[in-house]
Amino acid sequence: MEQRRVVITGIGTINPIGNNIKEYFQNLEEGVSGADTITAFDATKFTSRIACEVKNFDPTAVFDRKELRKYDRYSQFALVAATEAVEDAAIDFEKIDLERAGVIWASGVGGMQTFYDEVMGWAGGNGTPRFSPFFVPRMISDLAAGHISLKYGLMGPNYSVVSACASSNHAMIDALNLIRWGKADMIVTGGSEAPVIIPSVGGFSSMRALSTRNDDPKHASRPFDKDRDGFVIAEGAGALIFEEYEHAIARGAKIYCEVAGGGMSADAYHITAPHPEGKGAINSMRLALEDAGLDVADVDYLNTHGTSTPLGDIAEIAAVQGLFGENAYKMNISSTKSMTGHLLGATAAVEALACVFAISKGIIPPTINLEEVDPQIDPKLNLTPNVAQRREVKVAMSNTFGFGGHNSTIVFKKIEE
């Protein structure tokens, strides 16, 4: 069966270095860090007291109070990003088939703040079960997709994907395939997360996964650097409108780039640690390129998972060199988590937008805070240290890997008429 082409016609975001696409792209180019001391709660007793939080976001300026009762913060972010993407795509919903337009969204943990608040309210009460009727709808991970479909009347495929930090790539790959196979014409896809809360910071801290560079947060997320000590937790959302090519052309939509392919695999090695030889990552990248009909020599830019953890960065670079061979030295590699921090289930969506930026602007976003490359990493690799680099990007790919050994890779390419 001949597969239909899929393109991106709208983009939106709210994240630690930009409350919209314009801000995000500008700060990607300038190498701005979104990290600072946590303001969401008193973190003075935690080993990690820093995060990449969304700045200057007032939900009451976006939603009325009646609406807000229904939305956990992760759903608020989802709606903000999706609204920008829909407006950017200039969709006239009266002129499209709403039964062939859907939402496939991702979140690693969903409304954990809601769950925490309700349980703490119960524990601090007098034993009488008093729970909000909005408790379950605010908490569960699929409701962001539901809220987006409700807002726009989208009646096509609608569900959520949960695969830890690989979630958004899996959601986008599902969206790609459903459109390819003729099951939908348009899908709002991406992911959102709001994990800068006591349970998440406490849990990741106890695992020693988070950076403890508390006195210097701007330099705490430092992928591939010899002095990295863990990731910086982050919040936000990224949204993309995936659309069948002919459908987009027929309605005169602008096109950012083509979604070329995706790959998925599992490490089957450890619940949290990556395979030391990067076998699962190699398979994910290889399958993505095969699905896209491309070769390793075609890739100009790789946005790595690059979390700034001691084990993860080494394993990923080993996988890159294992698959790309000599071609690894010809492409740009970077980790935009050095700027945004790690948005968990939303991270792939925000990093997909960084790939769109690279293709559409011809600018590779840098890996900031890279002062001295880890001695286990070949210094001849172009890790795009500290300053953005200009080059034509015809093909960009993005990795995300999650606890449980989940691996996902998506490939984008410059549109060819």
GROMACS .gro file of C-alpha atoms in nm, residues 42-197:
model
  156
   42ASP     CA    1   0.975   2.537   4.935
   43ALA     CA    2   1.252   2.302   4.821
   44THR     CA    3   1.511   2.401   5.082
   45LYS     CA    4   1.507   2.054   5.241
   46PHE     CA    5   1.553   1.871   4.910
   47THR     CA    6   1.890   1.762   4.773
   48SER     CA    7   1.797   1.918   4.437
   49ARG     CA    8   1.642   2.262   4.470
   50ILE     CA    9   1.649   2.373   4.106
   51ALA     CA   10   1.422   2.330   3.804
   52CYS     CA   11   1.335   2.471   3.466
   53GLU     CA   12   0.996   2.625   3.536
   54VAL     CA   13   0.762   2.805   3.296
   55LYS     CA   14   0.791   3.179   3.365
   56ASN     CA   15   0.524   3.450   3.383
   57PHE     CA   16   0.233   3.217   3.325
   58ASP     CA   17  -0.095   3.322   3.483
   59PRO     CA   18  -0.363   3.060   3.412
   60THR     CA   19  -0.640   3.299   3.520
   61ALA     CA   20  -0.545   3.522   3.228
   62VAL     CA   21  -0.606   3.231   2.990
   63PHE     CA   22  -0.893   3.034   3.145
   64ASP     CA   23  -1.193   3.145   3.345
   65ARG     CA   24  -1.223   3.017   3.700
   66LYS     CA   25  -1.497   2.770   3.613
   67GLU     CA   26  -1.273   2.613   3.348
   68LEU     CA   27  -0.972   2.603   3.578
   69ARG     CA   28  -1.151   2.370   3.818
   70LYS     CA   29  -1.130   2.106   3.544
   71TYR     CA   30  -0.764   2.145   3.450
   72ASP     CA   31  -0.450   2.022   3.619
   73ARG     CA   32  -0.146   2.230   3.528
   74TYR     CA   33  -0.035   1.971   3.269
   75SER     CA   34  -0.370   2.015   3.090
   76GLN     CA   35  -0.339   2.393   3.106
   77PHE     CA   36  -0.003   2.370   2.929
   78ALA     CA   37  -0.151   2.130   2.671
   79LEU     CA   38  -0.433   2.367   2.584
   80VAL     CA   39  -0.203   2.671   2.561
   81ALA     CA   40   0.039   2.495   2.323
   82ALA     CA   41  -0.235   2.332   2.117
   83THR     CA   42  -0.420   2.662   2.079
   84GLU     CA   43  -0.109   2.830   1.941
   85ALA     CA   44  -0.049   2.541   1.700
   86VAL     CA   45  -0.409   2.541   1.576
   87GLU     CA   46  -0.402   2.917   1.522
   88ASP     CA   47  -0.065   2.892   1.350
   89ALA     CA   48  -0.206   2.630   1.113
   90ALA     CA   49  -0.500   2.860   1.027
   91ILE     CA   50  -0.750   2.576   1.038
   92ASP     CA   51  -1.109   2.653   0.942
   93PHE     CA   52  -1.292   2.379   1.130
   94GLU     CA   53  -1.610   2.436   0.930
   95LYS     CA   54  -1.425   2.330   0.616
   96ILE     CA   55  -1.260   2.008   0.733
   97ASP     CA   56  -1.402   1.666   0.816
   98LEU     CA   57  -1.397   1.666   1.197
   99GLU     CA   58  -1.435   1.288   1.203
  100ARG     CA   59  -1.096   1.263   1.032
  101ALA     CA   60  -0.921   1.508   1.265
  102GLY     CA   61  -0.795   1.381   1.600
  103VAL     CA   62  -0.565   1.428   1.898
  104ILE     CA   63  -0.284   1.199   2.010
  105TRP     CA   64  -0.120   1.348   2.316
  106ALA     CA   65   0.146   1.238   2.564
  107SER     CA   66   0.225   1.282   2.930
  108GLY     CA   67   0.451   1.073   3.147
  109VAL     CA   68   0.275   1.134   3.478
  110GLY     CA   69  -0.038   1.338   3.401
  111GLY     CA   70  -0.199   1.528   3.687
  112MET     CA   71   0.030   1.424   3.971
  113GLN     CA   72  -0.017   1.756   4.153
  114THR     CA   73  -0.391   1.695   4.162
  115PHE     CA   74  -0.337   1.344   4.300
  116TYR     CA   75  -0.097   1.477   4.564
  117ASP     CA   76  -0.333   1.757   4.671
  118GLU     CA   77  -0.633   1.528   4.704
  119VAL     CA   78  -0.445   1.262   4.899
  120MET     CA   79  -0.290   1.521   5.131
  121GLY     CA   80  -0.636   1.668   5.187
  122TRP     CA   81  -0.767   1.325   5.283
  123ALA     CA   82  -0.470   1.253   5.509
  124GLY     CA   83  -0.508   1.586   5.687
  125GLY     CA   84  -0.882   1.554   5.737
  126ASN     CA   85  -1.097   1.391   5.999
  127GLY     CA   86  -1.144   1.061   5.822
  128THR     CA   87  -1.446   1.168   5.622
  129PRO     CA   88  -1.382   1.097   5.252
  130ARG     CA   89  -1.401   1.436   5.086
  131PHE     CA   90  -1.269   1.431   4.732
  132SER     CA   91  -1.335   1.676   4.452
  133PRO     CA   92  -1.561   1.552   4.170
  134PHE     CA   93  -1.289   1.683   3.940
  135PHE     CA   94  -1.020   1.469   4.109
  136VAL     CA   95  -1.018   1.187   3.853
  137PRO     CA   96  -1.073   1.400   3.540
  138ARG     CA   97  -0.795   1.640   3.645
  139MET     CA   98  -0.553   1.361   3.726
  140ILE     CA   99  -0.568   1.102   3.450
  141SER     CA  100  -0.316   1.126   3.168
  142ASP     CA  101  -0.563   1.103   2.879
  143LEU     CA  102  -0.766   1.411   2.968
  144ALA     CA  103  -0.537   1.661   2.798
  145ALA     CA  104  -0.618   1.490   2.467
  146GLY     CA  105  -0.983   1.495   2.564
  147HIS     CA  106  -0.981   1.865   2.646
  148ILE     CA  107  -0.819   1.954   2.312
  149SER     CA  108  -1.072   1.749   2.117
  150LEU     CA  109  -1.359   1.903   2.313
  151LYS     CA  110  -1.235   2.255   2.245
  152TYR     CA  111  -1.227   2.207   1.868
  153GLY     CA  112  -1.485   1.933   1.815
  154LEU     CA  113  -1.228   1.686   1.680
  155MET     CA  114  -1.396   1.346   1.647
  156GLY     CA  115  -1.116   1.138   1.497
  157PRO     CA  116  -0.861   0.920   1.683
  158ASN     CA  117  -0.820   1.048   2.038
  159TYR     CA  118  -0.597   0.902   2.306
  160SER     CA  119  -0.291   0.948   2.522
  161VAL     CA  120   0.048   0.777   2.509
  162VAL     CA  121   0.251   0.700   2.821
  163SER     CA  122   0.607   0.569   2.788
  164ALA     CA  123   0.797   0.786   3.037
  165CYS     CA  124   1.037   1.025   2.865
  166ALA     CA  125   0.978   0.862   2.525
  167SER     CA  126   0.605   0.943   2.536
  168SER     CA  127   0.580   1.237   2.296
  169ASN     CA  128   0.783   1.068   2.026
  170HIS     CA  129   0.558   0.765   2.051
  171ALA     CA  130   0.253   0.992   2.025
  172MET     CA  131   0.393   1.166   1.717
  173ILE     CA  132   0.488   0.836   1.553
  174ASP     CA  133   0.134   0.708   1.610
  175ALA     CA  134  -0.002   1.028   1.457
  176LEU     CA  135   0.230   0.989   1.158
  177ASN     CA  136   0.121   0.631   1.097
  178LEU     CA  137  -0.253   0.689   1.133
  179ILE     CA  138  -0.238   0.966   0.874
  180ARG     CA  139  -0.011   0.760   0.649
  181TRP     CA  140  -0.253   0.468   0.660
  182GLY     CA  141  -0.555   0.683   0.576
  183LYS     CA  142  -0.716   0.667   0.920
  184ALA     CA  143  -0.707   1.046   0.965
  185ASP     CA  144  -0.622   1.361   0.768
  186MET     CA  145  -0.505   1.581   1.054
  187ILE     CA  146  -0.389   1.516   1.412
  188VAL     CA  147  -0.297   1.754   1.692
  189THR     CA  148  -0.005   1.583   1.861
  190GLY     CA  149   0.263   1.653   2.119
  191GLY     CA  150   0.286   1.635   2.494
  192SER     CA  151   0.268   1.823   2.823
  193GLU     CA  152   0.403   1.778   3.173
  194ALA     CA  153   0.390   1.961   3.506
  195PRO     CA  154   0.630   1.770   3.732
  196VAL     CA  155   0.791   2.054   3.929
  197ILE     CA  156   0.609   1.940   4.242
   0.00000   0.00000   0.00000
